[in-house]
Coordinates of C-alpha atoms in Angstrom, one line a residue:
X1454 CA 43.2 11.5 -8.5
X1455 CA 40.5 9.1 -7.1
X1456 CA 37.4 10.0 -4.6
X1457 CA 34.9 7.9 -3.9
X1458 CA 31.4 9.6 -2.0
X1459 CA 28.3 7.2 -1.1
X1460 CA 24.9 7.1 -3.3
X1461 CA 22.2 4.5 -2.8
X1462 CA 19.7 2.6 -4.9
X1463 CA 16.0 1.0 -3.6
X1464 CA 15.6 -2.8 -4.3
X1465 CA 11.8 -3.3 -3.1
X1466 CA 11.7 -1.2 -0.1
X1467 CA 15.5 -1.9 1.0
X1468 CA 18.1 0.7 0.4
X1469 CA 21.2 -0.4 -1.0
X1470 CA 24.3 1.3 -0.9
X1471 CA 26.2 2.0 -3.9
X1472 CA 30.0 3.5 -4.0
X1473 CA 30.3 6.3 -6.3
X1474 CA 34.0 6.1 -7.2
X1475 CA 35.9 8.7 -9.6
X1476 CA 39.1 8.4 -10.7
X1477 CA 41.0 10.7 -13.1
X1478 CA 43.4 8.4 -16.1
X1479 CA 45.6 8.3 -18.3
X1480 CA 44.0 8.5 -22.1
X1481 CA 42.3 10.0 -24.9
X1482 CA 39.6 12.4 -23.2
X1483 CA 36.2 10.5 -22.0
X1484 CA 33.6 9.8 -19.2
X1485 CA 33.3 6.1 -18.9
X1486 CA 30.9 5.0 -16.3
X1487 CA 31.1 0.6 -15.1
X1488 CA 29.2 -1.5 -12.4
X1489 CA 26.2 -2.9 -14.5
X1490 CA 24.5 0.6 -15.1
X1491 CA 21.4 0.4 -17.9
X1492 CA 20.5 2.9 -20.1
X1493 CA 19.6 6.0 -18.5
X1494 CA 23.1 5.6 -16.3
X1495 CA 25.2 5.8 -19.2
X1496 CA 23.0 8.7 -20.4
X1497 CA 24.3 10.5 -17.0
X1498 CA 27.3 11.3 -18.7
X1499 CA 25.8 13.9 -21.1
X1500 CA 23.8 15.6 -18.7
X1501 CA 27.0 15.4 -15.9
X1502 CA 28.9 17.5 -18.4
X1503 CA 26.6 19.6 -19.3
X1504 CA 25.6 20.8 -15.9
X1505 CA 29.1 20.8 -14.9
X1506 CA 30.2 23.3 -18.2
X1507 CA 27.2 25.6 -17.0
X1508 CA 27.4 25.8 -13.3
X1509 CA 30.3 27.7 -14.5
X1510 CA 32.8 24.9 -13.9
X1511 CA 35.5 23.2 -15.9
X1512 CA 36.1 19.7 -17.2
X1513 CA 39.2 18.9 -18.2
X1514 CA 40.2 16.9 -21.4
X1515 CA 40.7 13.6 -19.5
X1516 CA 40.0 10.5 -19.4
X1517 CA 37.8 9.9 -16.3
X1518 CA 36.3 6.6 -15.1
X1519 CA 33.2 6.4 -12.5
X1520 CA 32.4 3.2 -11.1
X1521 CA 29.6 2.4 -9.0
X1522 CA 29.6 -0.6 -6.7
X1523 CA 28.8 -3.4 -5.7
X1524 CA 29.1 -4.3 -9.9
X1525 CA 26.8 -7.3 -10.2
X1526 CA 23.6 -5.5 -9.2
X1527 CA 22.2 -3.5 -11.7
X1528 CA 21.8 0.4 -11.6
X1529 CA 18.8 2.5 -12.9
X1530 CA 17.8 6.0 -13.2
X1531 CA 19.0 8.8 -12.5
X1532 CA 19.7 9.1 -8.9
X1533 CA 23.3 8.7 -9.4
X1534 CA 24.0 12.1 -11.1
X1535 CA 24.8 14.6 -8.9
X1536 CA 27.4 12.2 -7.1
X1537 CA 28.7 11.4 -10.2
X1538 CA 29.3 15.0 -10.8
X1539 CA 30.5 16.1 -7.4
X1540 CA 33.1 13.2 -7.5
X1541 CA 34.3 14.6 -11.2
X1542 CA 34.6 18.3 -9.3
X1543 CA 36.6 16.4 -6.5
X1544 CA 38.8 14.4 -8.8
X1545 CA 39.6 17.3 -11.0
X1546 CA 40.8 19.5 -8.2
X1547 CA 37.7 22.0 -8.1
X1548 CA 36.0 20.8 -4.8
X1549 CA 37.7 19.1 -1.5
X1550 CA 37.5 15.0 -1.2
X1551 CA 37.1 14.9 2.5
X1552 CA 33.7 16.6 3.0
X1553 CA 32.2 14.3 0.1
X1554 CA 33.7 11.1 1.4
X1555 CA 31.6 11.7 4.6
X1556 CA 28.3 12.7 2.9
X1557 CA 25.6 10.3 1.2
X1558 CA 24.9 11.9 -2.4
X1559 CA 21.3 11.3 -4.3
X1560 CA 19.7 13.6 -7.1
X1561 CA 19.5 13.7 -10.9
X1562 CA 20.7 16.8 -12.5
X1563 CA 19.5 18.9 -15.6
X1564 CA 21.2 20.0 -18.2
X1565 CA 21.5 23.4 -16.8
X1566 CA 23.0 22.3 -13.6
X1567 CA 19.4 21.9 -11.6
X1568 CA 18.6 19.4 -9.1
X1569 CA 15.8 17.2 -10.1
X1570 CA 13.8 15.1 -7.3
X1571 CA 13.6 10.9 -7.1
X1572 CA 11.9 8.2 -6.1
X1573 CA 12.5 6.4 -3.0
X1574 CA 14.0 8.9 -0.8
X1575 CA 12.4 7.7 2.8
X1576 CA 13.8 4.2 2.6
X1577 CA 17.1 5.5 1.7
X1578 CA 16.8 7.9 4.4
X1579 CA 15.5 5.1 7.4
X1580 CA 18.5 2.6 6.3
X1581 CA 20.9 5.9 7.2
X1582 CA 19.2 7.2 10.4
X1583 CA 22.3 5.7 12.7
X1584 CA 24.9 7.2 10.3
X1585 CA 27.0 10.3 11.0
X1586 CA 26.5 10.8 7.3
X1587 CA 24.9 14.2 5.9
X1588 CA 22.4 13.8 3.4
X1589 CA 22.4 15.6 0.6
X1590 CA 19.1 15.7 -1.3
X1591 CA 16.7 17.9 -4.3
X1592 CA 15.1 20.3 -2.5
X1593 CA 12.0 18.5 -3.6
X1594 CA 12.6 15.2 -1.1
X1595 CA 14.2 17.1 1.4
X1596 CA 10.7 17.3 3.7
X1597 CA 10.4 13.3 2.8
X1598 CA 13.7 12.5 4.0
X1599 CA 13.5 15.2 7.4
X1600 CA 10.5 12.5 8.8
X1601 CA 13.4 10.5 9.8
X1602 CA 14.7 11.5 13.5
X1603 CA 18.6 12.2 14.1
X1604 CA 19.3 12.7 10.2
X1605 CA 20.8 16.0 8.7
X1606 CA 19.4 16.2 5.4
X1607 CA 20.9 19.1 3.4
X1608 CA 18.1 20.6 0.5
X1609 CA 19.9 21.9 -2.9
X1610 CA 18.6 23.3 -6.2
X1611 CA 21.6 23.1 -7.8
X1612 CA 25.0 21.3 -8.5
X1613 CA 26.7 24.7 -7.4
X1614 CA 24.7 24.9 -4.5
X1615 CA 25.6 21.3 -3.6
X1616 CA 29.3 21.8 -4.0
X1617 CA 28.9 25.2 -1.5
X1618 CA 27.8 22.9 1.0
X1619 CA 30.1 20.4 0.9
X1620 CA 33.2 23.2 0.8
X1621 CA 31.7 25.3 3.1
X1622 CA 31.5 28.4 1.3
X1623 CA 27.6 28.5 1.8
X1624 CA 26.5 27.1 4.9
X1625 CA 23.8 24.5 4.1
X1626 CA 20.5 24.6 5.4
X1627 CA 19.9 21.8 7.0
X1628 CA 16.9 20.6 7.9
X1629 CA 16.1 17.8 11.0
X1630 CA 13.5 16.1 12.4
X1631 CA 11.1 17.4 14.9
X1632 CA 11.2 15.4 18.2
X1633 CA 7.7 13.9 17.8
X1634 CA 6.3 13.5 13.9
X1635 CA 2.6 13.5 14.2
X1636 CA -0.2 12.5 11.8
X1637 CA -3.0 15.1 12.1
X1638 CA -6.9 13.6 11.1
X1639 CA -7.2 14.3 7.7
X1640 CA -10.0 12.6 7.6
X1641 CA -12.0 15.0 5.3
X1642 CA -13.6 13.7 2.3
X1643 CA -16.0 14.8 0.1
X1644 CA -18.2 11.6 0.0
X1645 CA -20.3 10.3 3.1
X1646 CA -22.3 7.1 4.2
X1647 CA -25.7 9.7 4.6
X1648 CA -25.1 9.8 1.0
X1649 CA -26.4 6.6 0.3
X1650 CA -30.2 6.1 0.8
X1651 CA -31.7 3.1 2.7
X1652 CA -28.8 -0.3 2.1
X1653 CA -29.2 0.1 6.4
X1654 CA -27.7 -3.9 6.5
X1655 CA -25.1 -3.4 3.8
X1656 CA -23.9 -0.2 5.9
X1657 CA -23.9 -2.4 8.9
X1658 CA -21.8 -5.3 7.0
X1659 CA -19.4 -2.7 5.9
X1660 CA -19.2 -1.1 9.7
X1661 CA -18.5 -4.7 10.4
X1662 CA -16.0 -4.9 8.3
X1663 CA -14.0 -2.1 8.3
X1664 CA -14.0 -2.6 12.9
X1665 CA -12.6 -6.1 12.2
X1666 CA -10.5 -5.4 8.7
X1667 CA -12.2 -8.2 6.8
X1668 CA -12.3 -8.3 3.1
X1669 CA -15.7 -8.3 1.8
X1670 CA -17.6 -9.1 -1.8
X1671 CA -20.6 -7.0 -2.9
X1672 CA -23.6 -9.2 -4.8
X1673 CA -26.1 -7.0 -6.3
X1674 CA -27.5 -5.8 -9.7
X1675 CA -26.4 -2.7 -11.7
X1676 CA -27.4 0.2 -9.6
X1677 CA -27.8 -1.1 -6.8
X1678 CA -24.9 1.6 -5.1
X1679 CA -21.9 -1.4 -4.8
X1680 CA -19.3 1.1 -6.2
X1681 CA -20.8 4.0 -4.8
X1682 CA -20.7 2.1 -0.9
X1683 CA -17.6 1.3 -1.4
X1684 CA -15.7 4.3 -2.5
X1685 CA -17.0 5.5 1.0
X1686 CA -15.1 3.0 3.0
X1687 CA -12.2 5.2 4.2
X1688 CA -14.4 7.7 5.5
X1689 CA -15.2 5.3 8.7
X1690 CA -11.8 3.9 8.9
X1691 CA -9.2 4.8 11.7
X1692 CA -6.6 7.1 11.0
X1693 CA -3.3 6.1 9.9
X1694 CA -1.0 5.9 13.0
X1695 CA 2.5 6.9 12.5
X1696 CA 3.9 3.5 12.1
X1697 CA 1.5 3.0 9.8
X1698 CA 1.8 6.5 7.9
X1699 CA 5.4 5.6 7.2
X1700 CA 4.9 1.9 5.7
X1701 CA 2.6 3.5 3.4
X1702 CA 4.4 6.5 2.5
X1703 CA 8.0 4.7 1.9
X1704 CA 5.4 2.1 -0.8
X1705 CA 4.3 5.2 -2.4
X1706 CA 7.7 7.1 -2.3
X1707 CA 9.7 3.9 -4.2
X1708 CA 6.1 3.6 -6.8
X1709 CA 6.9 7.5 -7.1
X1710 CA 3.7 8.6 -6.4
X1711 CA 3.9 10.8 -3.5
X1712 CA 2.2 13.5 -4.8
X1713 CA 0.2 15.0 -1.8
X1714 CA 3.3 15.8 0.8
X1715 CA 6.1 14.1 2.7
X1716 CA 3.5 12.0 4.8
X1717 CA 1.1 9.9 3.5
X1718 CA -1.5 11.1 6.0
X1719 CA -4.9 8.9 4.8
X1720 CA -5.2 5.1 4.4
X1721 CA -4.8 4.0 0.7
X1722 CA -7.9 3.5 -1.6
X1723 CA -6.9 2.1 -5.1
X1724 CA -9.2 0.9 -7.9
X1725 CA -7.6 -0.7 -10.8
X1726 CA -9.5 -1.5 -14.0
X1727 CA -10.4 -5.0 -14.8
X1728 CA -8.0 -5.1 -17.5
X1729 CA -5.2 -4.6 -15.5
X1730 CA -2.4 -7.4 -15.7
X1731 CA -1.1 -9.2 -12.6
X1732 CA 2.5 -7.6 -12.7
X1733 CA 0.2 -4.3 -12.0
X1734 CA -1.6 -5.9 -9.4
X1735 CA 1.8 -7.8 -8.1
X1736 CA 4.4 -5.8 -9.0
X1737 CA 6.7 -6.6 -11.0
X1738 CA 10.1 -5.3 -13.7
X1739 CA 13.4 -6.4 -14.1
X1740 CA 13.9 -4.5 -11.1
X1741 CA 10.6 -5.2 -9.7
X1742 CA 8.2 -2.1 -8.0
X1743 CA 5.0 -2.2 -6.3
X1744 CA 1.7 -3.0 -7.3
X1745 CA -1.9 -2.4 -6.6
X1746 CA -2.1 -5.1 -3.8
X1747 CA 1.3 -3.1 -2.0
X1748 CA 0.0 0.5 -3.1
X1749 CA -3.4 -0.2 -1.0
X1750 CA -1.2 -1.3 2.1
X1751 CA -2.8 -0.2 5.1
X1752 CA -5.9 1.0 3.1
X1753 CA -8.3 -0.8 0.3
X1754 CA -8.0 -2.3 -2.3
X1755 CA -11.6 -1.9 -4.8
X1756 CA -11.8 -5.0 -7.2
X1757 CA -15.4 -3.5 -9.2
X1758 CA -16.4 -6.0 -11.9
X1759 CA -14.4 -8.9 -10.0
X1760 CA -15.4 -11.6 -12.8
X1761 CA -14.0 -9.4 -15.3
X1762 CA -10.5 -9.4 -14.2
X1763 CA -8.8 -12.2 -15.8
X1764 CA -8.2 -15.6 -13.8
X1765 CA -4.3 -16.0 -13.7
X1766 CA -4.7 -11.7 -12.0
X1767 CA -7.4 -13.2 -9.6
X1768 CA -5.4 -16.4 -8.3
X1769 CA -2.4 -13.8 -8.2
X1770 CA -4.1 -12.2 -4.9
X1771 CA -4.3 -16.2 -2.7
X1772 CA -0.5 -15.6 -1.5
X1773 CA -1.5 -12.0 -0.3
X1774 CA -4.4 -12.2 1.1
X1775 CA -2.8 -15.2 3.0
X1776 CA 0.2 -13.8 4.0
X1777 CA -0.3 -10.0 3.8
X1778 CA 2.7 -9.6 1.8
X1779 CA 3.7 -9.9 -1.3
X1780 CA 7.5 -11.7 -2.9
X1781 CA 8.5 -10.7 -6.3
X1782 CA 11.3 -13.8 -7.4
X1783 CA 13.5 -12.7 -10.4
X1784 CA 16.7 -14.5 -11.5
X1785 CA 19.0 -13.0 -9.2
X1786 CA 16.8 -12.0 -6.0
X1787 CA 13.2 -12.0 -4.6
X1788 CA 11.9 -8.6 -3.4
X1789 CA 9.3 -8.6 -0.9
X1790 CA 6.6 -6.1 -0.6
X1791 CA 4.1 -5.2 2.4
X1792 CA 0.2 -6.0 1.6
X1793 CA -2.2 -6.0 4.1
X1794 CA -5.0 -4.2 2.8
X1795 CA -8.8 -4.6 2.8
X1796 CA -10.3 -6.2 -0.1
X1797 CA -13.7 -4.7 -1.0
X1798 CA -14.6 -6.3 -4.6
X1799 CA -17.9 -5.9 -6.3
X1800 CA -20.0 -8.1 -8.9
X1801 CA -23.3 -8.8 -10.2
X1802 CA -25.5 -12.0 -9.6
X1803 CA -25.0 -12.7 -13.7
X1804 CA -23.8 -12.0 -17.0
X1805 CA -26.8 -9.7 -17.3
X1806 CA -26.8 -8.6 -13.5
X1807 CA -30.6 -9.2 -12.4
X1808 CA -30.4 -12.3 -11.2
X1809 CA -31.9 -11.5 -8.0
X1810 CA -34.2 -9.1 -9.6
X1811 CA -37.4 -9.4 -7.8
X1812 CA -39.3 -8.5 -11.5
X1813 CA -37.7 -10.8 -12.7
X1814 CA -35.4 -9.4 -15.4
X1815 CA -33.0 -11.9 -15.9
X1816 CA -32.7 -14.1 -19.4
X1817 CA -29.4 -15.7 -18.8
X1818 CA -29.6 -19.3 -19.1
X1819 CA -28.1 -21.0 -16.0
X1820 CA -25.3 -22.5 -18.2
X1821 CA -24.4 -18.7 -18.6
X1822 CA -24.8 -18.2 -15.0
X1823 CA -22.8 -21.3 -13.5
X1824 CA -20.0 -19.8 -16.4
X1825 CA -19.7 -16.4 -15.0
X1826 CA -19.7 -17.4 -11.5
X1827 CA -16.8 -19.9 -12.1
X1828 CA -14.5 -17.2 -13.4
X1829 CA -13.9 -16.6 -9.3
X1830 CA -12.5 -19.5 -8.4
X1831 CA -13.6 -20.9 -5.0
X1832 CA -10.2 -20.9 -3.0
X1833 CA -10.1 -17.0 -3.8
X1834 CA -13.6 -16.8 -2.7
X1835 CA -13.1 -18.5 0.4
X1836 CA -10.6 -16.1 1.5
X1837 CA -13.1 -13.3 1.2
X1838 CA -15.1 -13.2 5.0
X1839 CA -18.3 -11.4 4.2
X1840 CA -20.2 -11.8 1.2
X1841 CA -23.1 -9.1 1.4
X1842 CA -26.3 -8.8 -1.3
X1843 CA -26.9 -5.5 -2.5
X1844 CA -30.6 -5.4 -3.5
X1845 CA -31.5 -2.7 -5.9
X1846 CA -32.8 0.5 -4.3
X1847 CA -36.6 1.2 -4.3
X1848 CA -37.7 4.2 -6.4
X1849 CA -40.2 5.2 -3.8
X1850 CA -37.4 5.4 -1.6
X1851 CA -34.8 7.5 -3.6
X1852 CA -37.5 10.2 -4.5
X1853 CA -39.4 10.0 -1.1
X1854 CA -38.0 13.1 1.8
X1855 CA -37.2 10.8 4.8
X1856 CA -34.5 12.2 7.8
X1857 CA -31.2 12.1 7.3
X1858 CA -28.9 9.3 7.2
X1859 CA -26.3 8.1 9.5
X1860 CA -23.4 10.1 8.8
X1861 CA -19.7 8.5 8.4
X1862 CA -18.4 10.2 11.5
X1863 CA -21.1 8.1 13.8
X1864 CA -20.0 4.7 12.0
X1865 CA -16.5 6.1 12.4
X1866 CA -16.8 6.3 16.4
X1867 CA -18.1 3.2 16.6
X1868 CA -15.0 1.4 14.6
X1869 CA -12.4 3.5 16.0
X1870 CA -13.7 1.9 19.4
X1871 CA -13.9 -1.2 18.3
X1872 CA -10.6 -1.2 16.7
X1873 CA -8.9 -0.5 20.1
X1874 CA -10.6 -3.0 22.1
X1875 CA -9.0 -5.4 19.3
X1876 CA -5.8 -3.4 19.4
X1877 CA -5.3 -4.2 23.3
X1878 CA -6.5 -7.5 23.3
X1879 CA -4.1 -8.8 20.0
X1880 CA -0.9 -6.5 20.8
X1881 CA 0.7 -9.3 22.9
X1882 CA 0.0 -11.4 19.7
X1883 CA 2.0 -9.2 17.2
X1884 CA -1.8 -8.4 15.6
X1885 CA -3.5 -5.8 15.0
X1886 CA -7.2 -6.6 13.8
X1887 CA -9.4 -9.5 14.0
X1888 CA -8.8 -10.4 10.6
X1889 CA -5.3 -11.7 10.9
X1890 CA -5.9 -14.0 13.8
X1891 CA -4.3 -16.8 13.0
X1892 CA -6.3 -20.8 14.0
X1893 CA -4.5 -20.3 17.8
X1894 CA -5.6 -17.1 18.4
X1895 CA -9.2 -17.8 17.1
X1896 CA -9.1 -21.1 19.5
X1897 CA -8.0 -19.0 22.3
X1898 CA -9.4 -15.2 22.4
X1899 CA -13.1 -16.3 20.7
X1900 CA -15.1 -16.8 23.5
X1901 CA -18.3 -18.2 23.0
X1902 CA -21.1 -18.9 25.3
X1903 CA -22.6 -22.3 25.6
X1904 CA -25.9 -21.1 23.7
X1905 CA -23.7 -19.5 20.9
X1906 CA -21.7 -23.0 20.4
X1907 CA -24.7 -24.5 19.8
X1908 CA -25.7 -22.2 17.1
X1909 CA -22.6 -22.4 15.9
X1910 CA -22.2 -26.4 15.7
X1911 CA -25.8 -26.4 14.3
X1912 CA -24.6 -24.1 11.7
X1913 CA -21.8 -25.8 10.4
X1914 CA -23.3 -29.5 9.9
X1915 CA -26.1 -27.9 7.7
X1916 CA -23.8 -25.5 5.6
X1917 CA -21.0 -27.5 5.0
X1918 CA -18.8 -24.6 6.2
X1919 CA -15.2 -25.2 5.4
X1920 CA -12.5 -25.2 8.3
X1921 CA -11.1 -21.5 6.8
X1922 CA -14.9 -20.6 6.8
X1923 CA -15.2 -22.0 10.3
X1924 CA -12.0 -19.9 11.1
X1925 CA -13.8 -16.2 9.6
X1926 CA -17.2 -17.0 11.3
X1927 CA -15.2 -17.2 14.4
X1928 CA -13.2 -13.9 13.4
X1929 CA -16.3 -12.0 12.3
X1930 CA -18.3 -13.2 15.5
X1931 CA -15.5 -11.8 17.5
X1932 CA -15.5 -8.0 15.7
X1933 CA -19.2 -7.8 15.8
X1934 CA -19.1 -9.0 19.6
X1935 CA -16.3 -6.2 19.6
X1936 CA -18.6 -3.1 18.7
X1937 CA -21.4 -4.5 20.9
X1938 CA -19.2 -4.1 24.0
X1939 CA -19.1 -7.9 24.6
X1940 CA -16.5 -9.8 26.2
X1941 CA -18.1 -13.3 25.4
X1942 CA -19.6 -14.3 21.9
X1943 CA -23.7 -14.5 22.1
X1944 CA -25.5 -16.1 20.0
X1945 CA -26.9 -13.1 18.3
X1946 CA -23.3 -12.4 17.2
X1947 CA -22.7 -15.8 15.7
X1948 CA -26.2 -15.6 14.1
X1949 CA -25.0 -12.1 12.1
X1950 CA -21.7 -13.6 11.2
X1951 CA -23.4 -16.7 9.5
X1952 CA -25.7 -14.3 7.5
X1953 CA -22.9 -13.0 6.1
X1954 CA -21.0 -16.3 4.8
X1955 CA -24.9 -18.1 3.8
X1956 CA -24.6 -16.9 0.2
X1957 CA -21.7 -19.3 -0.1
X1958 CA -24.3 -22.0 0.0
X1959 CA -26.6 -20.0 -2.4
X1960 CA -24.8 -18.5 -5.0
X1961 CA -21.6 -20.5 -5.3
X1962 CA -22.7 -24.2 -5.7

């Protein structure tokens, strides 16, 4: 007898269905399971039978073939077990064909007949939200998959509690959407800006950046609180919106790192070590799954030790940074991953780090210096909008009682209102921030005054500014002008922005 039900695999962040087809032969008793499965796919027929023999049901001493197709695209893990299994009940007489034809199958079973969870269940679940289908899921992904409106998703624990459902002899449970999914402030960390003492100008660069979503580079000697300042970037930024809150949470769900709920519910902050390799930062595999760059989508991204990171991972983040996603080629298909995230990287001045040392530290010879400053190549660096020195922190200053710094919550106002005067003026643009204008947008919504041109112009012939540097003191000029209120770009604003791009003159030539 042969059944077929409907499973699905991720590629990227696309579903793609896979036909679970079962049929009962002629021959000397076996499972044999075709359509380009790897390793752990064949390994599904030990743990089928198994949980099949102690759910308390029988498998009879055929031969049984499952196929799962399309057969030219390749099949990993172990998603496809418990439609394997249900297809084997159905083909061997024990459970009714009709009610699994119409339902879409995922889970991978234990030995003892348990349903474990997966990865990837909320893109499966978006690419079925106009089908009539029921979804049958591990109890586990069953809140993950509910976020999608109009879907019955049906939670099991078991193969035998799977087979109820389909036959009807235990009504499922299913669960649905609620009409409106919300994503409640969360925005409760355990870090704050009033930690940091004094650094008022590198605060302000970071408010800056964070209103505008511009990637910023930290100069400054060991010490001097980069890491520290930046780790407390998500406690000014907006909160997720729910758009938003389901880009990131489908990345994390197909990575298989959803570890805090069905709803990714604060913006990203990854930090990966310098030794990482640039399939981690990427993404990457035979079948290829995000990386850093698409994990810190809608967040940041925290490069610390940027020079340390080796050169062919560094050019890796041009195409991203540019684009704002990421494409993965391999032999047979390119995959193509969201990445617009806000790059926050940290250095020191030198080898040694006090370079800029006012007591003059330093004993690096400048070949040493030029050296370590090359290792970030100048296309990469001219990608980054604010580059912002980090002087070392007085000790009078840490040990001295002075009021209370600004907390994150009054930085936070001030960028959430900033962000929404950028969000009306760039909607009929497809945008969302100041930082992905593109050159026609800058020409058009970056008002200057007359004064403020002039500034501007004067600027550029004795910097040498590049046309993309051009481009991001126009961008920045336009966020600062943004949290001061402005309609029109003064030439105070313009002034601020240049301060921020000025060490590309000192530092990187």
């Amino acid at each position: 007898m042969l059944t077929r039900t409907t499973s699905y695999t991720t590629l990227g962040l696309d579903a793609l269905r896979v036909e679970v087809e079962v049929d009962a032969a002629g021959g000397l008793p076996a499972l044999t399971i075709v359509g380009l499965p790897d390793q752990a796919v064949k390994e599904a027929r030990e743990r089928v039978r198994s949980a099949i023999l102690n759910s308390q049901y029988r498998l009879p001493s055929r031969r049984f073939i499952v196929n799962l197709a399309p057969a030219d695209v390749k099949k990993e893990g172990g998603v496809f077990d418990l439609a394997i299994a249900l297809g084997l009940l159905a083909a061997s007489r024990q459970l009714d064909p009709a009610p699994l034809a119409q339902a879409c199958v995922l889970g991978e079973l234990a030995l003892d007949g348990g349903v474990r969870p997966i990865h990837g269940t909320l893109p499966i679940a978006m690419s079925l939200r106009r089908s009539r289908r029921r979804l049958l899921v591990p109890a586990a992904n069953a809140p993950e998959a509910a976020l999608v409106s109009g879907l019955e998703v049906v939670p099991v624990t078991s193969l035998r509690e799977a087979a109820d459902a389909l036959s009807g002899t235990v009504p499922p449970a299913p669960r649905r959407t609620p009409r409106r999914v919300s994503v409640p402030s969360l925005n409760r960390y355990e870090v704050d800006f009033s930690d940091a003492k004094g650094q008022a100008h590198v605060k302000r660069a970071l408010e800056v950046a964070v209103a505008g979503g511009h990637h910023v580079l930290l100069i400054g000697p060991p010490g001097s609180g980069k890491t520290m300042l930046a780790q407390r970037i998500p406690t000014i930024q907006p909160d997720l919106s729910l758009r938003e809150a389901l880009e990131t949470t489908m990345i994390h769900s197909v990575a298989g790192i959803l570890d805090g709920g069905p709803l990714v519910r604060q913006r990203p902050f990854r930090s990966p070590h310098h030794t990482s390799s640039a399939i981690a930062l990427v993404g990457g595999g035979s079948i290829p799954k995000p990386g850093e760059i698409s994990l810190a989508h809608r967040g940041v991204l925290f490069l610390d030790e940027l020079p340390e990171f080796h050169r062919d991972v560094l050019e890796s983040l041009r195409q991203p940074l540019e684009d704002g996603t990421v494409t993965v080629a391999r032999a047979k298909r390119a995959v193509k991953f969201p990445a617009q995230f806000m790059l926050v990287a940290a250095m020191n001045p030198c080898p040694c780090g006090y370079l800029t040392d006012p007591r003059g530290r330093c004993r690096c010879p400048s070949t040493k210096v030029a050296a370590y400053l090359a290792k970030v190549s100048g296309p990469l660096l001219d990608r980054i909008d604010l580059y912002i020195e980090v002087p070392a922190v007085p000790v009078e200053l840490l040990t001295k009682e002075q009021a209370e710094e600004e907390p994150s919550r009054a930085i936070r106002q001030r960028v959430v209102k900033a962000r929404s005067i950028q969000q009306r003026r760039l909607k009929p643009h497809g945008l969302f921030t100041n930082a992905q204008m593109r050159h026609r947008e800058v020409r058009k919504l970056c008002c200057l005054t007359d004064a403020a041109k002039t500034l501007l112009k004067q600027a550029i012939e004795e910097l040498y500014f590049s046309a993309r540097s051009y481009d991001k003191v126009l961008k920045i000029s336009r966020t600062i002008a943004d949290l001061a209120g402005s309609e029109e770009i003064h030439p105070d604003h313009v002034a601020e922005a240049i301060q921020y791009r000025s060490l590309d003159r000192q530092l990187w030539v």
